[in-house]
Amino acid sequence: MQIGRQELVQQIDQARWEWLLPHQKRDALIWVNGMLELAEVGERLAADDAASVQAWLASHMIAKPSPDQLDEWSRQPERMFAMLVVSPFVLIQETSDSE
């Protein structure tokens, strides 16, 4: 059963960085560039759309968080992210109202 984009949009939540740390520790976080829609990335990932995912990876539009990002976010544990669980991954996107 394929998950629809509208269903994924409804599952997007907000989370502070400190709440995402357990997911980082199990290497499950995927950072999504703000130019992409989180639900679209989740939909393509859930559908095993390897072509889209590979293109985003190659263009650095999605990636595992870099050491620099992790350092920056760790200094701001209250920083807010949009998040979407697409098991086994947690997609995150920095929000414009991050402190």
PDB file of N, CA and C in Angstrom:
ATOM      1  N   MET A   1       0.837  -1.186   0.000  1.00  0.00           N
ATOM      2  CA  MET A   1       0.000   0.000   0.000  1.00  0.00           C
ATOM      3  C   MET A   1       0.882   1.249   0.000  1.00  0.00           C
ATOM      4  N   GLN A   2       0.647   2.114  -0.949  1.00  0.00           N
ATOM      5  CA  GLN A   2       1.447   3.332  -1.063  1.00  0.00           C
ATOM      6  C   GLN A   2       0.821   4.436  -0.221  1.00  0.00           C
ATOM      7  N   ILE A   3       1.676   5.188   0.453  1.00  0.00           N
ATOM      8  CA  ILE A   3       1.225   6.295   1.277  1.00  0.00           C
ATOM      9  C   ILE A   3       1.099   7.527   0.398  1.00  0.00           C
ATOM     10  N   GLY A   4      -0.043   8.215   0.475  1.00  0.00           N
ATOM     11  CA  GLY A   4      -0.262   9.402  -0.332  1.00  0.00           C
ATOM     12  C   GLY A   4       0.366  10.647   0.286  1.00  0.00           C
ATOM     13  N   ARG A   5       0.638  11.602  -0.566  1.00  0.00           N
ATOM     14  CA  ARG A   5       1.278  12.839  -0.120  1.00  0.00           C
ATOM     15  C   ARG A   5       0.420  13.571   0.909  1.00  0.00           C
ATOM     16  N   GLN A   6      -0.907  13.622   0.702  1.00  0.00           N
ATOM     17  CA  GLN A   6      -1.769  14.326   1.653  1.00  0.00           C
ATOM     18  C   GLN A   6      -1.707  13.685   3.038  1.00  0.00           C
ATOM     19  N   GLU A   7      -1.649  12.370   3.075  1.00  0.00           N
ATOM     20  CA  GLU A   7      -1.520  11.668   4.353  1.00  0.00           C
ATOM     21  C   GLU A   7      -0.190  12.028   5.023  1.00  0.00           C
ATOM     22  N   LEU A   8       0.866  12.114   4.237  1.00  0.00           N
ATOM     23  CA  LEU A   8       2.175  12.475   4.777  1.00  0.00           C
ATOM     24  C   LEU A   8       2.198  13.921   5.262  1.00  0.00           C
ATOM     25  N   VAL A   9       1.545  14.816   4.528  1.00  0.00           N
ATOM     26  CA  VAL A   9       1.478  16.222   4.956  1.00  0.00           C
ATOM     27  C   VAL A   9       0.874  16.299   6.357  1.00  0.00           C
ATOM     28  N   GLN A  10      -0.157  15.500   6.592  1.00  0.00           N
ATOM     29  CA  GLN A  10      -0.825  15.509   7.903  1.00  0.00           C
ATOM     30  C   GLN A  10       0.065  14.922   9.005  1.00  0.00           C
ATOM     31  N   GLN A  11       1.060  14.137   8.639  1.00  0.00           N
ATOM     32  CA  GLN A  11       1.954  13.517   9.619  1.00  0.00           C
ATOM     33  C   GLN A  11       3.175  14.380   9.949  1.00  0.00           C
ATOM     34  N   ILE A  12       3.382  15.463   9.222  1.00  0.00           N
ATOM     35  CA  ILE A  12       4.522  16.338   9.508  1.00  0.00           C
ATOM     36  C   ILE A  12       4.294  17.003  10.857  1.00  0.00           C
ATOM     37  N   ASP A  13       5.326  16.982  11.675  1.00  0.00           N
ATOM     38  CA  ASP A  13       5.253  17.550  13.012  1.00  0.00           C
ATOM     39  C   ASP A  13       6.450  18.464  13.223  1.00  0.00           C
ATOM     40  N   GLN A  14       6.470  19.144  14.342  1.00  0.00           N
ATOM     41  CA  GLN A  14       7.587  20.005  14.731  1.00  0.00           C
ATOM     42  C   GLN A  14       8.326  19.330  15.878  1.00  0.00           C
ATOM     43  N   ALA A  15       9.640  19.464  15.888  1.00  0.00           N
ATOM     44  CA  ALA A  15      10.439  18.859  16.956  1.00  0.00           C
ATOM     45  C   ALA A  15      11.652  19.725  17.231  1.00  0.00           C
ATOM     46  N   ARG A  16      12.001  19.801  18.489  1.00  0.00           N
ATOM     47  CA  ARG A  16      13.241  20.472  18.874  1.00  0.00           C
ATOM     48  C   ARG A  16      14.400  19.531  18.586  1.00  0.00           C
ATOM     49  N   TRP A  17      15.564  20.094  18.337  1.00  0.00           N
ATOM     50  CA  TRP A  17      16.739  19.279  18.034  1.00  0.00           C
ATOM     51  C   TRP A  17      16.980  18.238  19.111  1.00  0.00           C
ATOM     52  N   GLU A  18      16.864  18.629  20.356  1.00  0.00           N
ATOM     53  CA  GLU A  18      17.151  17.689  21.440  1.00  0.00           C
ATOM     54  C   GLU A  18      16.216  16.476  21.400  1.00  0.00           C
ATOM     55  N   TRP A  19      15.018  16.633  20.860  1.00  0.00           N
ATOM     56  CA  TRP A  19      14.092  15.502  20.742  1.00  0.00           C
ATOM     57  C   TRP A  19      14.496  14.566  19.605  1.00  0.00           C
ATOM     58  N   LEU A  20      15.278  15.076  18.660  1.00  0.00           N
ATOM     59  CA  LEU A  20      15.696  14.279  17.510  1.00  0.00           C
ATOM     60  C   LEU A  20      16.985  13.499  17.761  1.00  0.00           C
ATOM     61  N   LEU A  21      17.673  13.816  18.846  1.00  0.00           N
ATOM     62  CA  LEU A  21      18.959  13.168  19.134  1.00  0.00           C
ATOM     63  C   LEU A  21      18.901  11.639  19.164  1.00  0.00           C
ATOM     64  N   PRO A  22      17.880  11.020  19.756  1.00  0.00           N
ATOM     65  CA  PRO A  22      17.852   9.543  19.724  1.00  0.00           C
ATOM     66  C   PRO A  22      17.840   8.986  18.297  1.00  0.00           C
ATOM     67  N   HIS A  23      17.178   9.691  17.387  1.00  0.00           N
ATOM     68  CA  HIS A  23      17.152   9.249  15.989  1.00  0.00           C
ATOM     69  C   HIS A  23      18.515   9.443  15.329  1.00  0.00           C
ATOM     70  N   GLN A  24      19.207  10.517  15.704  1.00  0.00           N
ATOM     71  CA  GLN A  24      20.560  10.736  15.183  1.00  0.00           C
ATOM     72  C   GLN A  24      21.491   9.633  15.684  1.00  0.00           C
ATOM     73  N   LYS A  25      21.344   9.263  16.948  1.00  0.00           N
ATOM     74  CA  LYS A  25      22.225   8.238  17.517  1.00  0.00           C
ATOM     75  C   LYS A  25      22.058   6.888  16.824  1.00  0.00           C
ATOM     76  N   ARG A  26      20.881   6.621  16.267  1.00  0.00           N
ATOM     77  CA  ARG A  26      20.689   5.370  15.532  1.00  0.00           C
ATOM     78  C   ARG A  26      20.857   5.573  14.019  1.00  0.00           C
ATOM     79  N   ASP A  27      21.418   6.745  13.647  1.00  0.00           N
ATOM     80  CA  ASP A  27      21.755   7.056  12.255  1.00  0.00           C
ATOM     81  C   ASP A  27      20.529   7.016  11.341  1.00  0.00           C
ATOM     82  N   ALA A  28      19.394   7.530  11.840  1.00  0.00           N
ATOM     83  CA  ALA A  28      18.153   7.474  11.075  1.00  0.00           C
ATOM     84  C   ALA A  28      17.734   8.819  10.490  1.00  0.00           C
ATOM     85  N   LEU A  29      18.456   9.905  10.808  1.00  0.00           N
ATOM     86  CA  LEU A  29      18.051  11.222  10.323  1.00  0.00           C
ATOM     87  C   LEU A  29      18.492  11.454   8.886  1.00  0.00           C
ATOM     88  N   ILE A  30      17.599  12.061   8.139  1.00  0.00           N
ATOM     89  CA  ILE A  30      17.917  12.524   6.790  1.00  0.00           C
ATOM     90  C   ILE A  30      17.511  13.990   6.732  1.00  0.00           C
ATOM     91  N   TRP A  31      18.506  14.852   6.466  1.00  0.00           N
ATOM     92  CA  TRP A  31      18.261  16.279   6.319  1.00  0.00           C
ATOM     93  C   TRP A  31      17.710  16.537   4.919  1.00  0.00           C
ATOM     94  N   VAL A  32      16.675  17.385   4.854  1.00  0.00           N
ATOM     95  CA  VAL A  32      16.040  17.735   3.588  1.00  0.00           C
ATOM     96  C   VAL A  32      16.185  19.244   3.376  1.00  0.00           C
ATOM     97  N   ASN A  33      16.743  19.632   2.238  1.00  0.00           N
ATOM     98  CA  ASN A  33      16.902  21.042   1.895  1.00  0.00           C
ATOM     99  C   ASN A  33      15.544  21.731   1.900  1.00  0.00           C
ATOM    100  N   GLY A  34      15.510  22.969   2.351  1.00  0.00           N
ATOM    101  CA  GLY A  34      14.264  23.724   2.432  1.00  0.00           C
ATOM    102  C   GLY A  34      13.604  24.007   1.091  1.00  0.00           C
ATOM    103  N   MET A  35      14.329  23.783   0.000  1.00  0.00           N
ATOM    104  CA  MET A  35      13.742  23.982  -1.328  1.00  0.00           C
ATOM    105  C   MET A  35      12.834  22.817  -1.732  1.00  0.00           C
ATOM    106  N   LEU A  36      12.899  21.720  -0.990  1.00  0.00           N
ATOM    107  CA  LEU A  36      12.061  20.558  -1.279  1.00  0.00           C
ATOM    108  C   LEU A  36      10.903  20.500  -0.283  1.00  0.00           C
ATOM    109  N   GLU A  37       9.806  19.900  -0.717  1.00  0.00           N
ATOM    110  CA  GLU A  37       8.681  19.662   0.182  1.00  0.00           C
ATOM    111  C   GLU A  37       8.941  18.366   0.937  1.00  0.00           C
ATOM    112  N   LEU A  38       8.831  18.443   2.244  1.00  0.00           N
ATOM    113  CA  LEU A  38       9.100  17.282   3.088  1.00  0.00           C
ATOM    114  C   LEU A  38       8.192  16.100   2.716  1.00  0.00           C
ATOM    115  N   ALA A  39       6.915  16.376   2.467  1.00  0.00           N
ATOM    116  CA  ALA A  39       5.975  15.301   2.121  1.00  0.00           C
ATOM    117  C   ALA A  39       6.334  14.645   0.788  1.00  0.00           C
ATOM    118  N   GLU A  40       6.809  15.436  -0.173  1.00  0.00           N
ATOM    119  CA  GLU A  40       7.197  14.862  -1.461  1.00  0.00           C
ATOM    120  C   GLU A  40       8.382  13.914  -1.293  1.00  0.00           C
ATOM    121  N   VAL A  41       9.370  14.340  -0.512  1.00  0.00           N
ATOM    122  CA  VAL A  41      10.531  13.485  -0.271  1.00  0.00           C
ATOM    123  C   VAL A  41      10.073  12.202   0.437  1.00  0.00           C
ATOM    124  N   GLY A  42       9.213  12.346   1.430  1.00  0.00           N
ATOM    125  CA  GLY A  42       8.698  11.172   2.134  1.00  0.00           C
ATOM    126  C   GLY A  42       7.938  10.231   1.216  1.00  0.00           C
ATOM    127  N   GLU A  43       7.138  10.794   0.346  1.00  0.00           N
ATOM    128  CA  GLU A  43       6.364   9.986  -0.599  1.00  0.00           C
ATOM    129  C   GLU A  43       7.286   9.201  -1.533  1.00  0.00           C
ATOM    130  N   ARG A  44       8.300   9.861  -2.081  1.00  0.00           N
ATOM    131  CA  ARG A  44       9.233   9.208  -2.996  1.00  0.00           C
ATOM    132  C   ARG A  44      10.058   8.147  -2.276  1.00  0.00           C
ATOM    133  N   LEU A  45      10.438   8.433  -1.029  1.00  0.00           N
ATOM    134  CA  LEU A  45      11.196   7.468  -0.239  1.00  0.00           C
ATOM    135  C   LEU A  45      10.339   6.236   0.063  1.00  0.00           C
ATOM    136  N   ALA A  46       9.096   6.463   0.474  1.00  0.00           N
ATOM    137  CA  ALA A  46       8.187   5.353   0.788  1.00  0.00           C
ATOM    138  C   ALA A  46       7.869   4.510  -0.446  1.00  0.00           C
ATOM    139  N   ALA A  47       7.867   5.157  -1.622  1.00  0.00           N
ATOM    140  CA  ALA A  47       7.558   4.448  -2.867  1.00  0.00           C
ATOM    141  C   ALA A  47       8.786   3.773  -3.465  1.00  0.00           C
ATOM    142  N   ASP A  48       9.919   3.868  -2.783  1.00  0.00           N
ATOM    143  CA  ASP A  48      11.175   3.305  -3.295  1.00  0.00           C
ATOM    144  C   ASP A  48      11.531   3.869  -4.670  1.00  0.00           C
ATOM    145  N   ASP A  49      11.297   5.166  -4.844  1.00  0.00           N
ATOM    146  CA  ASP A  49      11.624   5.840  -6.098  1.00  0.00           C
ATOM    147  C   ASP A  49      13.124   6.146  -6.094  1.00  0.00           C
ATOM    148  N   ALA A  50      13.907   5.149  -6.463  1.00  0.00           N
ATOM    149  CA  ALA A  50      15.364   5.266  -6.393  1.00  0.00           C
ATOM    150  C   ALA A  50      15.896   6.392  -7.274  1.00  0.00           C
ATOM    151  N   ALA A  51      15.290   6.633  -8.414  1.00  0.00           N
ATOM    152  CA  ALA A  51      15.778   7.678  -9.321  1.00  0.00           C
ATOM    153  C   ALA A  51      15.685   9.055  -8.665  1.00  0.00           C
ATOM    154  N   SER A  52      14.546   9.367  -8.054  1.00  0.00           N
ATOM    155  CA  SER A  52      14.381  10.670  -7.385  1.00  0.00           C
ATOM    156  C   SER A  52      15.324  10.794  -6.205  1.00  0.00           C
ATOM    157  N   VAL A  53      15.377   9.761  -5.383  1.00  0.00           N
ATOM    158  CA  VAL A  53      16.226   9.797  -4.184  1.00  0.00           C
ATOM    159  C   VAL A  53      17.691   9.944  -4.579  1.00  0.00           C
ATOM    160  N   GLN A  54      18.135   9.195  -5.573  1.00  0.00           N
ATOM    161  CA  GLN A  54      19.528   9.295  -6.018  1.00  0.00           C
ATOM    162  C   GLN A  54      19.836  10.689  -6.578  1.00  0.00           C
ATOM    163  N   ALA A  55      18.899  11.267  -7.310  1.00  0.00           N
ATOM    164  CA  ALA A  55      19.104  12.615  -7.857  1.00  0.00           C
ATOM    165  C   ALA A  55      19.228  13.637  -6.732  1.00  0.00           C
ATOM    166  N   TRP A  56      18.381  13.518  -5.707  1.00  0.00           N
ATOM    167  CA  TRP A  56      18.457  14.448  -4.568  1.00  0.00           C
ATOM    168  C   TRP A  56      19.753  14.256  -3.796  1.00  0.00           C
ATOM    169  N   LEU A  57      20.169  13.011  -3.628  1.00  0.00           N
ATOM    170  CA  LEU A  57      21.441  12.758  -2.948  1.00  0.00           C
ATOM    171  C   LEU A  57      22.607  13.357  -3.739  1.00  0.00           C
ATOM    172  N   ALA A  58      22.606  13.144  -5.042  1.00  0.00           N
ATOM    173  CA  ALA A  58      23.694  13.633  -5.888  1.00  0.00           C
ATOM    174  C   ALA A  58      23.774  15.162  -5.891  1.00  0.00           C
ATOM    175  N   SER A  59      22.619  15.817  -5.788  1.00  0.00           N
ATOM    176  CA  SER A  59      22.593  17.284  -5.803  1.00  0.00           C
ATOM    177  C   SER A  59      22.639  17.879  -4.392  1.00  0.00           C
ATOM    178  N   HIS A  60      22.829  17.023  -3.402  1.00  0.00           N
ATOM    179  CA  HIS A  60      22.931  17.436  -1.993  1.00  0.00           C
ATOM    180  C   HIS A  60      21.655  18.116  -1.496  1.00  0.00           C
ATOM    181  N   MET A  61      20.525  17.736  -2.063  1.00  0.00           N
ATOM    182  CA  MET A  61      19.232  18.261  -1.608  1.00  0.00           C
ATOM    183  C   MET A  61      18.713  17.455  -0.418  1.00  0.00           C
ATOM    184  N   ILE A  62      19.178  16.213  -0.283  1.00  0.00           N
ATOM    185  CA  ILE A  62      18.943  15.411   0.921  1.00  0.00           C
ATOM    186  C   ILE A  62      20.274  14.757   1.283  1.00  0.00           C
ATOM    187  N   ALA A  63      20.474  14.547   2.575  1.00  0.00           N
ATOM    188  CA  ALA A  63      21.740  13.955   3.018  1.00  0.00           C
ATOM    189  C   ALA A  63      21.643  13.595   4.491  1.00  0.00           C
ATOM    190  N   LYS A  64      22.555  12.751   4.915  1.00  0.00           N
ATOM    191  CA  LYS A  64      22.743  12.558   6.353  1.00  0.00           C
ATOM    192  C   LYS A  64      23.294  13.887   6.888  1.00  0.00           C
ATOM    193  N   PRO A  65      22.917  14.299   8.088  1.00  0.00           N
ATOM    194  CA  PRO A  65      23.458  15.556   8.618  1.00  0.00           C
ATOM    195  C   PRO A  65      24.985  15.516   8.670  1.00  0.00           C
ATOM    196  N   SER A  66      25.593  16.619   8.277  1.00  0.00           N
ATOM    197  CA  SER A  66      27.050  16.717   8.280  1.00  0.00           C
ATOM    198  C   SER A  66      27.551  16.978   9.705  1.00  0.00           C
ATOM    199  N   PRO A  67      28.822  16.710   9.960  1.00  0.00           N
ATOM    200  CA  PRO A  67      29.380  17.031  11.284  1.00  0.00           C
ATOM    201  C   PRO A  67      29.201  18.509  11.642  1.00  0.00           C
ATOM    202  N   ASP A  68      29.341  19.409  10.657  1.00  0.00           N
ATOM    203  CA  ASP A  68      29.144  20.834  10.926  1.00  0.00           C
ATOM    204  C   ASP A  68      27.703  21.134  11.333  1.00  0.00           C
ATOM    205  N   GLN A  69      26.746  20.533  10.634  1.00  0.00           N
ATOM    206  CA  GLN A  69      25.344  20.726  11.010  1.00  0.00           C
ATOM    207  C   GLN A  69      25.093  20.203  12.418  1.00  0.00           C
ATOM    208  N   LEU A  70      25.602  19.002  12.708  1.00  0.00           N
ATOM    209  CA  LEU A  70      25.395  18.408  14.028  1.00  0.00           C
ATOM    210  C   LEU A  70      25.982  19.282  15.124  1.00  0.00           C
ATOM    211  N   ASP A  71      27.163  19.838  14.884  1.00  0.00           N
ATOM    212  CA  ASP A  71      27.781  20.733  15.865  1.00  0.00           C
ATOM    213  C   ASP A  71      26.924  21.969  16.084  1.00  0.00           C
ATOM    214  N   GLU A  72      26.474  22.573  14.975  1.00  0.00           N
ATOM    215  CA  GLU A  72      25.657  23.782  15.073  1.00  0.00           C
ATOM    216  C   GLU A  72      24.359  23.499  15.828  1.00  0.00           C
ATOM    217  N   TRP A  73      23.678  22.429  15.470  1.00  0.00           N
ATOM    218  CA  TRP A  73      22.402  22.105  16.105  1.00  0.00           C
ATOM    219  C   TRP A  73      22.585  21.737  17.571  1.00  0.00           C
ATOM    220  N   SER A  74      23.697  21.085  17.901  1.00  0.00           N
ATOM    221  CA  SER A  74      23.951  20.706  19.292  1.00  0.00           C
ATOM    222  C   SER A  74      24.165  21.934  20.174  1.00  0.00           C
ATOM    223  N   ARG A  75      24.638  23.015  19.585  1.00  0.00           N
ATOM    224  CA  ARG A  75      24.793  24.263  20.341  1.00  0.00           C
ATOM    225  C   ARG A  75      23.453  24.970  20.533  1.00  0.00           C
ATOM    226  N   GLN A  76      22.433  24.533  19.809  1.00  0.00           N
ATOM    227  CA  GLN A  76      21.090  25.128  19.878  1.00  0.00           C
ATOM    228  C   GLN A  76      20.050  24.022  20.074  1.00  0.00           C
ATOM    229  N   PRO A  77      20.022  23.382  21.252  1.00  0.00           N
ATOM    230  CA  PRO A  77      19.137  22.232  21.451  1.00  0.00           C
ATOM    231  C   PRO A  77      17.643  22.551  21.298  1.00  0.00           C
ATOM    232  N   GLU A  78      17.280  23.829  21.377  1.00  0.00           N
ATOM    233  CA  GLU A  78      15.872  24.197  21.227  1.00  0.00           C
ATOM    234  C   GLU A  78      15.505  24.561  19.783  1.00  0.00           C
ATOM    235  N   ARG A  79      16.472  24.450  18.873  1.00  0.00           N
ATOM    236  CA  ARG A  79      16.221  24.740  17.459  1.00  0.00           C
ATOM    237  C   ARG A  79      15.092  23.841  16.958  1.00  0.00           C
ATOM    238  N   MET A  80      14.187  24.416  16.172  1.00  0.00           N
ATOM    239  CA  MET A  80      13.016  23.684  15.707  1.00  0.00           C
ATOM    240  C   MET A  80      13.199  23.152  14.278  1.00  0.00           C
ATOM    241  N   PHE A  81      12.641  21.977  14.064  1.00  0.00           N
ATOM    242  CA  PHE A  81      12.678  21.306  12.771  1.00  0.00           C
ATOM    243  C   PHE A  81      11.284  20.783  12.441  1.00  0.00           C
ATOM    244  N   ALA A  82      10.961  20.794  11.164  1.00  0.00           N
ATOM    245  CA  ALA A  82       9.824  20.016  10.694  1.00  0.00           C
ATOM    246  C   ALA A  82      10.345  18.592  10.577  1.00  0.00           C
ATOM    247  N   MET A  83       9.518  17.631  10.930  1.00  0.00           N
ATOM    248  CA  MET A  83       9.962  16.238  10.874  1.00  0.00           C
ATOM    249  C   MET A  83       8.858  15.347  10.338  1.00  0.00           C
ATOM    250  N   LEU A  84       9.286  14.294   9.674  1.00  0.00           N
ATOM    251  CA  LEU A  84       8.359  13.321   9.111  1.00  0.00           C
ATOM    252  C   LEU A  84       9.000  11.948   9.226  1.00  0.00           C
ATOM    253  N   VAL A  85       8.294  11.032   9.849  1.00  0.00           N
ATOM    254  CA  VAL A  85       8.789   9.665   9.991  1.00  0.00           C
ATOM    255  C   VAL A  85       8.363   8.853   8.777  1.00  0.00           C
ATOM    256  N   VAL A  86       9.348   8.328   8.070  1.00  0.00           N
ATOM    257  CA  VAL A  86       9.128   7.376   6.983  1.00  0.00           C
ATOM    258  C   VAL A  86      10.046   6.216   7.335  1.00  0.00           C
ATOM    259  N   SER A  87       9.521   5.316   8.115  1.00  0.00           N
ATOM    260  CA  SER A  87      10.302   4.246   8.740  1.00  0.00           C
ATOM    261  C   SER A  87      11.168   3.521   7.716  1.00  0.00           C
ATOM    262  N   PRO A  88      12.425   3.334   8.039  1.00  0.00           N
ATOM    263  CA  PRO A  88      13.089   3.508   9.335  1.00  0.00           C
ATOM    264  C   PRO A  88      13.720   4.890   9.518  1.00  0.00           C
ATOM    265  N   PHE A  89      13.408   5.826   8.609  1.00  0.00           N
ATOM    266  CA  PHE A  89      14.064   7.128   8.641  1.00  0.00           C
ATOM    267  C   PHE A  89      13.191   8.201   9.268  1.00  0.00           C
ATOM    268  N   VAL A  90      13.851   9.264   9.711  1.00  0.00           N
ATOM    269  CA  VAL A  90      13.175  10.472  10.166  1.00  0.00           C
ATOM    270  C   VAL A  90      13.721  11.603   9.299  1.00  0.00           C
ATOM    271  N   LEU A  91      12.838  12.165   8.473  1.00  0.00           N
ATOM    272  CA  LEU A  91      13.228  13.279   7.617  1.00  0.00           C
ATOM    273  C   LEU A  91      13.109  14.561   8.428  1.00  0.00           C
ATOM    274  N   ILE A  92      14.114  15.417   8.338  1.00  0.00           N
ATOM    275  CA  ILE A  92      14.072  16.682   9.066  1.00  0.00           C
ATOM    276  C   ILE A  92      14.369  17.832   8.131  1.00  0.00           C
ATOM    277  N   GLN A  93      13.785  18.966   8.461  1.00  0.00           N
ATOM    278  CA  GLN A  93      13.992  20.169   7.675  1.00  0.00           C
ATOM    279  C   GLN A  93      13.989  21.347   8.637  1.00  0.00           C
ATOM    280  N   GLU A  94      15.021  22.169   8.536  1.00  0.00           N
ATOM    281  CA  GLU A  94      15.086  23.335   9.415  1.00  0.00           C
ATOM    282  C   GLU A  94      13.919  24.259   9.102  1.00  0.00           C
ATOM    283  N   THR A  95      13.306  24.803  10.149  1.00  0.00           N
ATOM    284  CA  THR A  95      12.183  25.697   9.960  1.00  0.00           C
ATOM    285  C   THR A  95      12.665  27.134   9.980  1.00  0.00           C
ATOM    286  N   SER A  96      11.887  27.997   9.352  1.00  0.00           N
ATOM    287  CA  SER A  96      12.284  29.405   9.272  1.00  0.00           C
ATOM    288  C   SER A  96      12.242  30.094  10.629  1.00  0.00           C
ATOM    289  N   ASP A  97      11.476  29.536  11.572  1.00  0.00           N
ATOM    290  CA  ASP A  97      11.398  30.155  12.902  1.00  0.00           C
ATOM    291  C   ASP A  97      12.376  29.528  13.888  1.00  0.00           C
ATOM    292  N   SER A  98      13.390  28.814  13.374  1.00  0.00           N
ATOM    293  CA  SER A  98      14.419  28.246  14.263  1.00  0.00           C
ATOM    294  C   SER A  98      15.120  29.378  14.977  1.00  0.00           C
ATOM    295  N   GLU A  99      15.390  29.146  16.258  1.00  0.00           N
ATOM    296  CA  GLU A  99      16.063  30.171  17.060  1.00  0.00           C
ATOM    297  C   GLU A  99      17.543  30.144  16.846  1.00  0.00           C
TER     298      GLU A  99
END
